[in-house]
Short mmCIF file of C-alpha atoms and ligand atoms in Angstrom, two decimals:
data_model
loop_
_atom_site.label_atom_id
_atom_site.label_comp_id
_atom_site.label_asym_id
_atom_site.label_seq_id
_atom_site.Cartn_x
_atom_site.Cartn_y
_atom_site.Cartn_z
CA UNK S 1 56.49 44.01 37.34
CA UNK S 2 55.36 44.14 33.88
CA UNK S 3 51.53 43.21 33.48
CA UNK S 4 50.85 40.37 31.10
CA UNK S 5 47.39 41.15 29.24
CA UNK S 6 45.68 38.49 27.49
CA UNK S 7 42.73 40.24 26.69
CA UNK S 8 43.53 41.78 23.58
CA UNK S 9 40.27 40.40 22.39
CA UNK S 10 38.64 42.87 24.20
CA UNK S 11 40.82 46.00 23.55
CA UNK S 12 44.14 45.99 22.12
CA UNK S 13 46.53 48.20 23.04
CA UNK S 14 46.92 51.37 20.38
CA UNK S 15 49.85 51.27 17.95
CA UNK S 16 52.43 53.60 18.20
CA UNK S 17 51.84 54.88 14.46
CA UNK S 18 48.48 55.44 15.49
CA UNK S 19 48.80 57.19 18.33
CA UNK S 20 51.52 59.70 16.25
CA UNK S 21 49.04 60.07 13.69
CA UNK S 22 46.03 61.14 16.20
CA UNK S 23 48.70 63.54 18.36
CA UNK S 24 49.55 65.19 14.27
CA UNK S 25 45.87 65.45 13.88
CA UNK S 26 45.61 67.26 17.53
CA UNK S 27 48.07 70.19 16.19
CA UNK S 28 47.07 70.40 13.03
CA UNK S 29 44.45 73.36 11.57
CA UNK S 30 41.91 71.28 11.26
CA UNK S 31 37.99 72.50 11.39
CA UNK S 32 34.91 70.82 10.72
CA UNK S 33 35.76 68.40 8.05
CA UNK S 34 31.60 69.69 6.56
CA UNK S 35 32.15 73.09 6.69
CA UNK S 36 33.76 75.22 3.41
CA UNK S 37 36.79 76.31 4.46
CA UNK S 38 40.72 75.66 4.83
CA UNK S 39 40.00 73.95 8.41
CA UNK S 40 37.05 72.28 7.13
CA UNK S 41 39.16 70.87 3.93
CA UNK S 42 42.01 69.72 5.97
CA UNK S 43 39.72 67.68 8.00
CA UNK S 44 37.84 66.51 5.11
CA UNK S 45 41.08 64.91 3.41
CA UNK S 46 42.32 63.47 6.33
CA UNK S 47 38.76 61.40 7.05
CA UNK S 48 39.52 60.34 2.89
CA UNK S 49 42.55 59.63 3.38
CA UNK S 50 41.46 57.38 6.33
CA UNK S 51 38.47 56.08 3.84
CA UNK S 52 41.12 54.92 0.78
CA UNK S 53 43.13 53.22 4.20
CA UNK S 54 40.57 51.43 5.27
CA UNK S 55 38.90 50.13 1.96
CA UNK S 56 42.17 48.85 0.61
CA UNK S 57 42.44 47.02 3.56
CA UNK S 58 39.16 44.68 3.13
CA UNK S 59 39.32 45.16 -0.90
CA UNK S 60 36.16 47.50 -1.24
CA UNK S 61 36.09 50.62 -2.93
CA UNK S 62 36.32 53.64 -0.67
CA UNK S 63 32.83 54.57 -0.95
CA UNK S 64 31.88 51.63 -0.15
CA UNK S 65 33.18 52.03 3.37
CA UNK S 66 31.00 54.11 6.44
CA UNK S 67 32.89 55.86 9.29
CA UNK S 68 30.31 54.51 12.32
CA UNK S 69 31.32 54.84 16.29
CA UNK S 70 32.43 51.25 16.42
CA UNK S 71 31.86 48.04 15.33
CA UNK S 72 28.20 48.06 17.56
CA UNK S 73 26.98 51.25 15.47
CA UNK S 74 27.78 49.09 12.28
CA UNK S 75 26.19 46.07 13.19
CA UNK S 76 22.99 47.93 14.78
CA UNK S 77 22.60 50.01 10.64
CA UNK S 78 22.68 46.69 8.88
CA UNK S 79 19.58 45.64 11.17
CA UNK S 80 18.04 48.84 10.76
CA UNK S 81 17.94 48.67 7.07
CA UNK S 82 16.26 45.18 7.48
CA UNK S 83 13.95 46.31 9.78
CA UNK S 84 10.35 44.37 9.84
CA UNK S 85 11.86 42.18 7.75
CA UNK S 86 12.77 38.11 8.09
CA UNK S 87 16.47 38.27 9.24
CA UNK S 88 18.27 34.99 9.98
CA UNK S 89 21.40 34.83 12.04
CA UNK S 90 23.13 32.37 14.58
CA UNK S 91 23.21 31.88 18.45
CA UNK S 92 26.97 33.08 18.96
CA UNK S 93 26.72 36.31 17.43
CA UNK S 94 28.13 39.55 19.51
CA UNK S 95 24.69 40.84 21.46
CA UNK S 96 25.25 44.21 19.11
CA UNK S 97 23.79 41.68 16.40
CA UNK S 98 21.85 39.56 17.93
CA UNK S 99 19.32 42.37 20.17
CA UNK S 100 19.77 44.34 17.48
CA UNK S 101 18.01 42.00 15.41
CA UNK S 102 15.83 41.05 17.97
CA UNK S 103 14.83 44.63 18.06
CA UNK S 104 14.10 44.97 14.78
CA UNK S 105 13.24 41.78 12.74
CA UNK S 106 10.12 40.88 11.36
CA UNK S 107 10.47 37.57 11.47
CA UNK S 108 13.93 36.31 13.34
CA UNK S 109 15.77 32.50 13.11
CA UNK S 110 18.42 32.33 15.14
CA UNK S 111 20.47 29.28 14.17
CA UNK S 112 22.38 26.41 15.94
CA UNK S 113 26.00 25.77 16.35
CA UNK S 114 28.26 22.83 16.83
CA UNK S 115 30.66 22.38 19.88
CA UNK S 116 33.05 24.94 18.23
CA UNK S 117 30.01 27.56 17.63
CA UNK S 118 30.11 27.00 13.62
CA UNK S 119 26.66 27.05 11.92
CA UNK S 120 25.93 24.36 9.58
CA UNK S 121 25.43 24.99 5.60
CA UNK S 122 22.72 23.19 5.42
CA UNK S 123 20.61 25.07 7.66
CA UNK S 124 21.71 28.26 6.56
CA UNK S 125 20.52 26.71 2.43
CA UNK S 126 17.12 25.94 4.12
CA UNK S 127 16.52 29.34 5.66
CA UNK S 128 18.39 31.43 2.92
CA UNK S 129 15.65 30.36 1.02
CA UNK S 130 12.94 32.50 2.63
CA UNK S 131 15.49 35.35 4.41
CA UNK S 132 16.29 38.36 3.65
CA UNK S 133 18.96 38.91 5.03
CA UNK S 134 21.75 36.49 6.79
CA UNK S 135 24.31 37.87 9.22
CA UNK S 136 26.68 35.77 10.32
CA UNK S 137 30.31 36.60 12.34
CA UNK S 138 33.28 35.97 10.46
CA UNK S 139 35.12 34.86 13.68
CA UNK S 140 33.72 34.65 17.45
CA UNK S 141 34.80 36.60 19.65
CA UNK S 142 34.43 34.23 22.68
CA UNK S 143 35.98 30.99 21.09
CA UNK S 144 38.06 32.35 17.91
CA UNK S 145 35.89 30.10 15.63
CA UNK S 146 36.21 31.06 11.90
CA UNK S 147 32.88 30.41 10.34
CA UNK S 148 32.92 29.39 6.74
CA UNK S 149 31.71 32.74 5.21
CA UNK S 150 32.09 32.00 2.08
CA UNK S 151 29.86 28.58 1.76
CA UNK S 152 27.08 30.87 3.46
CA UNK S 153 27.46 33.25 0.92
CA UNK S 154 27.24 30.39 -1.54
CA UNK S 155 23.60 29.28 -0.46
CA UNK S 156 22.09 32.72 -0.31
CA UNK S 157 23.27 33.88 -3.45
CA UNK S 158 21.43 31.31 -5.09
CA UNK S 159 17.90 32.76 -3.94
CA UNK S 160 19.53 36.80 -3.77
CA UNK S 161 19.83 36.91 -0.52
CA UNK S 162 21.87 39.57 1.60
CA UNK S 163 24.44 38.85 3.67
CA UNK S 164 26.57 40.73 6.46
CA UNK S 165 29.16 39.50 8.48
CA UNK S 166 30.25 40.94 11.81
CA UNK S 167 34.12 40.95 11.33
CA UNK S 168 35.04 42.92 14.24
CA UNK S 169 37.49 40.20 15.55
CA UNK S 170 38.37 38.62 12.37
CA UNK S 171 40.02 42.17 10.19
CA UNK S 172 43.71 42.15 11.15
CA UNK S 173 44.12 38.67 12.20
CA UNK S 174 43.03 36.81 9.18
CA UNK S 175 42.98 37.84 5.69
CA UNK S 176 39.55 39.74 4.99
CA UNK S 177 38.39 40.78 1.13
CA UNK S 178 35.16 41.40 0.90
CA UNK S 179 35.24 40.65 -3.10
CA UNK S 180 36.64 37.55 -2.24
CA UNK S 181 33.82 36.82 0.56
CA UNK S 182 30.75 37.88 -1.57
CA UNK S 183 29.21 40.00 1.67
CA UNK S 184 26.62 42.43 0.86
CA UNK S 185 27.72 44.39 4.52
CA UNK S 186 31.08 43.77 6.60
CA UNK S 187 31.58 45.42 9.84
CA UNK S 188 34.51 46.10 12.09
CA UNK S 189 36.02 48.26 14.56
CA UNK S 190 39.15 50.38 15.48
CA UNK S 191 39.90 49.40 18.64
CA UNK S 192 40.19 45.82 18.06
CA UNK S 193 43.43 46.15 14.87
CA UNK S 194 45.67 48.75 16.96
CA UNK S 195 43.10 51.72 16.16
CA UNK S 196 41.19 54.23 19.08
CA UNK S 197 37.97 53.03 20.54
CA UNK S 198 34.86 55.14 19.14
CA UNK S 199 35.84 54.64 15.86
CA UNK S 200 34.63 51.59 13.44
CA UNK S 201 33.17 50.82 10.08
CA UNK S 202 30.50 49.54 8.01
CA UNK S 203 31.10 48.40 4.34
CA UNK S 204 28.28 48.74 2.04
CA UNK S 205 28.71 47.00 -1.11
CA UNK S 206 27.11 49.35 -4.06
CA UNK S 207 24.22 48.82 -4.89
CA UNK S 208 22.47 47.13 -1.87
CA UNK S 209 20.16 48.43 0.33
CA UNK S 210 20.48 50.71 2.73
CA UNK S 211 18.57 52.72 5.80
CA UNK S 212 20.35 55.49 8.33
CA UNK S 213 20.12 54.89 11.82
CA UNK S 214 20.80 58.55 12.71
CA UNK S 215 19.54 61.32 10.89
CA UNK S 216 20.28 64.84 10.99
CA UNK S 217 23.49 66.05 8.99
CA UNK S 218 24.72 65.08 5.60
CA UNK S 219 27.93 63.43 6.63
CA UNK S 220 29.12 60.03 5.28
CA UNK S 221 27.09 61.17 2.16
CA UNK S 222 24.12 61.48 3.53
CA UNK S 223 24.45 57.56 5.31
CA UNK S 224 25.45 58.74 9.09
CA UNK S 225 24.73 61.88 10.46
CA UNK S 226 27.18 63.60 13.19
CA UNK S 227 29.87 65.65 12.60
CA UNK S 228 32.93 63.41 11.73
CA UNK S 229 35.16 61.59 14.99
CA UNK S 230 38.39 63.41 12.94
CA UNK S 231 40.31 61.85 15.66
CA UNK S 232 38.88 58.83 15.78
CA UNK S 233 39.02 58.40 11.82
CA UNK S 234 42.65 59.28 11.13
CA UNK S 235 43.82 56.43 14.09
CA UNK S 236 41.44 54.15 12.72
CA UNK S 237 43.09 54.66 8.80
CA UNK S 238 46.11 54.71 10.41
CA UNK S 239 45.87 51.45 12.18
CA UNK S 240 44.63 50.22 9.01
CA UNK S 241 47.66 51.20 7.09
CA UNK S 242 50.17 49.39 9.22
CA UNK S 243 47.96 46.30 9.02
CA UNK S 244 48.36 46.69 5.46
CA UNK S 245 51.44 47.76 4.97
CA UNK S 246 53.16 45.55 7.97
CA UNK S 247 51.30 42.35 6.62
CA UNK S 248 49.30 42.16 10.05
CA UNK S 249 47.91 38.73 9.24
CA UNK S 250 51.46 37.05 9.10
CA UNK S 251 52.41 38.41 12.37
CA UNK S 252 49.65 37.19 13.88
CA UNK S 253 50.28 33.99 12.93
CA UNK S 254 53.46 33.97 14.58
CA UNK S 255 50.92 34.81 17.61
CA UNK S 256 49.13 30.77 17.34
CA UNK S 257 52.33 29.35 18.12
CA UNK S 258 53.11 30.64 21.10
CA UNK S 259 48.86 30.16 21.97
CA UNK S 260 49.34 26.54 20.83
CA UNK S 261 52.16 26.38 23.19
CA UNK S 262 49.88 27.86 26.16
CA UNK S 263 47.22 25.47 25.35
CA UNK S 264 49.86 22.38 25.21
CA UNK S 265 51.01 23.43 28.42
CA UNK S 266 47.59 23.80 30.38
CA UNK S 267 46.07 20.59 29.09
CA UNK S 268 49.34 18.90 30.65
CA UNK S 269 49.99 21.23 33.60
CA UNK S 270 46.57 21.75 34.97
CA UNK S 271 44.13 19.34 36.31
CA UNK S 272 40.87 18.75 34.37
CA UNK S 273 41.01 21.57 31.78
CA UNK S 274 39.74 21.51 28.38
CA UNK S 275 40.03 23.40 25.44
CA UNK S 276 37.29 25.43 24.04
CA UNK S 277 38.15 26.75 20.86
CA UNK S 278 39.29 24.72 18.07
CA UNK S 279 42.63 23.30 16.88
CA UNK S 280 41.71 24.02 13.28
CA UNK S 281 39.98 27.44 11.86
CA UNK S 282 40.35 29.39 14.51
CA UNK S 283 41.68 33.09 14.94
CA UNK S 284 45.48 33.49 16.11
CA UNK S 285 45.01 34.93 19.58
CA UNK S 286 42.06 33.46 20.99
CA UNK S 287 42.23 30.44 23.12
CA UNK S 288 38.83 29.66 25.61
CA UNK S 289 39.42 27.10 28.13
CA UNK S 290 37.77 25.36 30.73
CA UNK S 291 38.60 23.97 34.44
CA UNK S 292 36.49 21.54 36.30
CA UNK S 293 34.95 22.88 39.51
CA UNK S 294 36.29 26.00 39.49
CA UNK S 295 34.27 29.38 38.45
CA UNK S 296 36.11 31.81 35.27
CA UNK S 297 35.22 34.81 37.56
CA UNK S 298 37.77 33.77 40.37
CA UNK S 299 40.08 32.47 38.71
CA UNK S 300 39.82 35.75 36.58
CA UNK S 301 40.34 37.61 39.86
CA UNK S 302 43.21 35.49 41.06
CA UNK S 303 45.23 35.55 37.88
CA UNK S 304 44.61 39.60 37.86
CA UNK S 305 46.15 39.61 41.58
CA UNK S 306 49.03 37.72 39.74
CA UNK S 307 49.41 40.53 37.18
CA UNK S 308 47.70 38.54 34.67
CA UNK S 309 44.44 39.96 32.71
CA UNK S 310 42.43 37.35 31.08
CA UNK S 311 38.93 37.61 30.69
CA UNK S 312 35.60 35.37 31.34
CA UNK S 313 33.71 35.17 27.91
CA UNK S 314 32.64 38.73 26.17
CA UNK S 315 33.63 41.55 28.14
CA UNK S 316 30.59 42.91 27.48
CA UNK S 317 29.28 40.53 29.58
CA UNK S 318 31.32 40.97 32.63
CA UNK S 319 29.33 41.68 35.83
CA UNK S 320 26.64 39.36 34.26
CA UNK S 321 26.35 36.05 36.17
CA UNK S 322 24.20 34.12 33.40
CA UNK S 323 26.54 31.66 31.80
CA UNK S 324 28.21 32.78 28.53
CA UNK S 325 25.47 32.75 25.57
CA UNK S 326 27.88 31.54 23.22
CA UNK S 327 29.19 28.79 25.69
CA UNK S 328 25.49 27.67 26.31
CA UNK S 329 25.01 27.66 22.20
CA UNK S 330 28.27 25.78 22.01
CA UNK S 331 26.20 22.77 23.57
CA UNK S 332 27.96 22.81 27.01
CA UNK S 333 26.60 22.44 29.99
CA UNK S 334 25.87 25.59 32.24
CA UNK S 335 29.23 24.47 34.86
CA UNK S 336 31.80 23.98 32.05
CA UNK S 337 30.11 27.47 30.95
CA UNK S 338 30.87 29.25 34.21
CA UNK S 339 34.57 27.61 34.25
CA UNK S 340 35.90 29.04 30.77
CA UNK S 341 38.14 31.80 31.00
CA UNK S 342 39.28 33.60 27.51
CA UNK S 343 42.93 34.34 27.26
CA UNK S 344 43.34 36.10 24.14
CA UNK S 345 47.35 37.04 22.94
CA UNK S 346 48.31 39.83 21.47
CA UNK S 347 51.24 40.88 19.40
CA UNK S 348 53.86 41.60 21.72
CA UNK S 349 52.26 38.25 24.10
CA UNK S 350 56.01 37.03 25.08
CA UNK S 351 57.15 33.25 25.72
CA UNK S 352 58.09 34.97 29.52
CA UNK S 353 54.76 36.05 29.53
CA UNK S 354 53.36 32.40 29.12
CA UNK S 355 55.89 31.08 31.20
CA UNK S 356 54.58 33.93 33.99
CA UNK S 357 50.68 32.28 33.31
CA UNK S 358 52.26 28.71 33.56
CA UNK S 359 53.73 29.27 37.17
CA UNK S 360 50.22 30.51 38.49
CA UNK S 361 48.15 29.10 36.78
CA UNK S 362 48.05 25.40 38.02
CA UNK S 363 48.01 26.47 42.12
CA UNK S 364 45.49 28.80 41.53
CA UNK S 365 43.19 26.31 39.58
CA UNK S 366 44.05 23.55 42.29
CA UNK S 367 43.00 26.01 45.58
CA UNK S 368 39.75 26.46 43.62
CA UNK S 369 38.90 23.10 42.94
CA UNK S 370 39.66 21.81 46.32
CA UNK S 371 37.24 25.07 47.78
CA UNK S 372 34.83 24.37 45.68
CA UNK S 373 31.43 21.73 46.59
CA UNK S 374 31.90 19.97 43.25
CA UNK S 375 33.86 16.91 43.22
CA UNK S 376 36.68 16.95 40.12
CA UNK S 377 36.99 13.86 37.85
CA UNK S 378 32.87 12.97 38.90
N1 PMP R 401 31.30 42.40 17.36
C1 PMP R 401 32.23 41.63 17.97
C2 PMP R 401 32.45 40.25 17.46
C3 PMP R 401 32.98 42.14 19.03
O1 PMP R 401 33.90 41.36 19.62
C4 PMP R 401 32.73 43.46 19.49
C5 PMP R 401 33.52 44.04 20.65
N2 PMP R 401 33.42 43.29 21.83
C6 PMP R 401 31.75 44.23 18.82
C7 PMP R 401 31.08 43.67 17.77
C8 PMP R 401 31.46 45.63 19.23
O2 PMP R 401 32.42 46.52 18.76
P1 PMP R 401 32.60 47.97 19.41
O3 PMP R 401 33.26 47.77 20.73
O4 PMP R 401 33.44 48.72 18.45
O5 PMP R 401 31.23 48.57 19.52
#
């Protein structure tokens, strides 16, 4: 039987286009995309080609945009050019911000969220003040929170101060300009809009600062040594096209319905669940819910047995038995934490397939709670 995989949060399966246009790039003469010669200069237009691709797609000019490994390698630069300096940021950020920052900051504020992990303005107008630079995400990737990019930007521009926003989950899914934001840095990945993993970007608006993290060559001009992922590139700019070109954002709308009509159905079907992630501002796919007395991690494991992949907070926390960090920041308490699991649609998420979670779902969540020492509805 056909798996259903709601974890496209995590990974998302590659697009067909993008798969053609990395098994092209396989038999084509291509060489190293630095060196001067016909190999070298097929390789080197098809990584611009990829670069026009990509800017178009977040509104920046194209060399404004950074080929990195992923959306970690992005996030990890923007600290490094703030190194020893007073960096502000928020307590549900993706760890590739947050101990990256913690790594490397002078002076580090890490902000409080509300229940739906948003930071507030006004805290972010008191500390813009003194930062240097503020990095907020653009979406979470645990609860599908949108954060209100925009007002941050607002506040720090008043005293010049920087801003990046991790948009790894948010590019795709929602519409993303980064002239329209005001960011001074944008990240994202490839593996999370239809593209390969091991490929991802970092936009640098003109002008601003900026440090390498790796040195050696002179690729990227002179901003990220390596010789180029050619591969990598070309299904990243590839992926980006089709998001562009196939108006990504208003498929993925289509995407909420059928999540609002998975939520609906849980908060009615299964006995003392709760919803996570907000009704309003929050990205398409994600929906992070909650079931009383029983642990994500079985029910994770149960549901998988089922043919059903859903995940328990980041999967880069998986294997980790602390309680979700961005859970914890969310203000709930540490057993509501350890009972979320993340389902996360994707664009070809079926109404069979919810109908497939639906008839699990409640028996597995019931066998749980009536193994488990904690008595439901206390
Ligand atoms: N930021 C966020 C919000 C993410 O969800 C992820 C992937 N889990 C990353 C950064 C890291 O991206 P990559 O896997 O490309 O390193």
């Amino acid at each position: 039987m056909r798996r259903v995989y709601l974890d496209n949060a995590a990974t998302e399966k590659m697009l067909p286009c993008v798969k053609q246009a990395m098994l092209d790039a396989m038999d084509a003469e291509l060489g190293n995309a630095a060196a001067l010669h016909y190999e070298g200069w097929n390789a080197k237009k098809l990584i611009e080609e990829a670069r026009v691709r990509v800017a178009r797609l977040i509104n920046a000019e194209s060399e404004e945009i950074i080929f990195t490994s992923g959306g970690t390698e992005a996030n990890n630069t923007v600290m490094e050019i703030f190194r020893g300096k007073r960096i502000v940021t928020s307590s549900v950020e993706h760890p590739s911000v947050l101990e990256a920052a913690r790594a490397r900051a002078g002076e580090l504020v890490v902000l409080p969220v509300d229940r739906w992990g948003r930071v507030d303005t006004v805290d972010i107008e008191k500390e813009a003040k003194i930062a240097d630079l503020v990095s907020v995400m653009l979406a979470n990737n645990e609860l599908g929170t949108i954060e209100p990019i925009k007002e941050y930007v607002k506040c720090c521009k008043k005293y010049n101060t920087y801003v990046h926003t991790d948009a790894t989950q948010a590019v795709g899914k929602i519409k993303v300009d980064v002239k329209e934001l005001g960011v001074d840095y944008l990240s994202f990945s490839a593996h999370k809009i239809g593209g390969p993993i091991g490929a991802g970007v970092l936009y640098v608006k003109n002008g601003v600062p900026y440090r390498n993290l790796m040195y050696g060559g002179k690729q990227e001009e002179g901003r990220r040594a390596g010789t180029s992922n050619i591969l990598g590139i070309v299904g990243l700019g590839a992926a980006a096209r089709w998001c562009w070109e196939e108006w990504s954002c208003r498929k993925w709308a289509e995407v909420t319905k059928l999540k609002n009509e998975l939520k609906r159905r849980i908060l009615a079907e299964v006995p003392y669940s709760s919803c996570n992630s907000p009704d309003e501002g929050c990205l398409p796919g994600i929906l992070n819910m909650s079931f009383q007395a029983a642990e994500g991690e079985s029910i994770q494991l149960y549901l998988d047995a089922e043919g059903i992949c859903v995940s328990t907070g980041s999967a880069c926390a998986a294997g980790d038995i602390k309680p979700s960090h961005v859970m914890m920041a969310a203000r709930h308490d540490a057993e509501v934490a350890h009972s979320s699991i993340r389902l996360s649609l994707g664009l070809d998420t079926t109404k069979e397939d919810i109908e497939r979670v639906m008839a699990v779902l409640p028996g597995i969540i019931r066998k749980l709670q009536g193994m488990s020492t904690i008595k439901v509805g206390a």
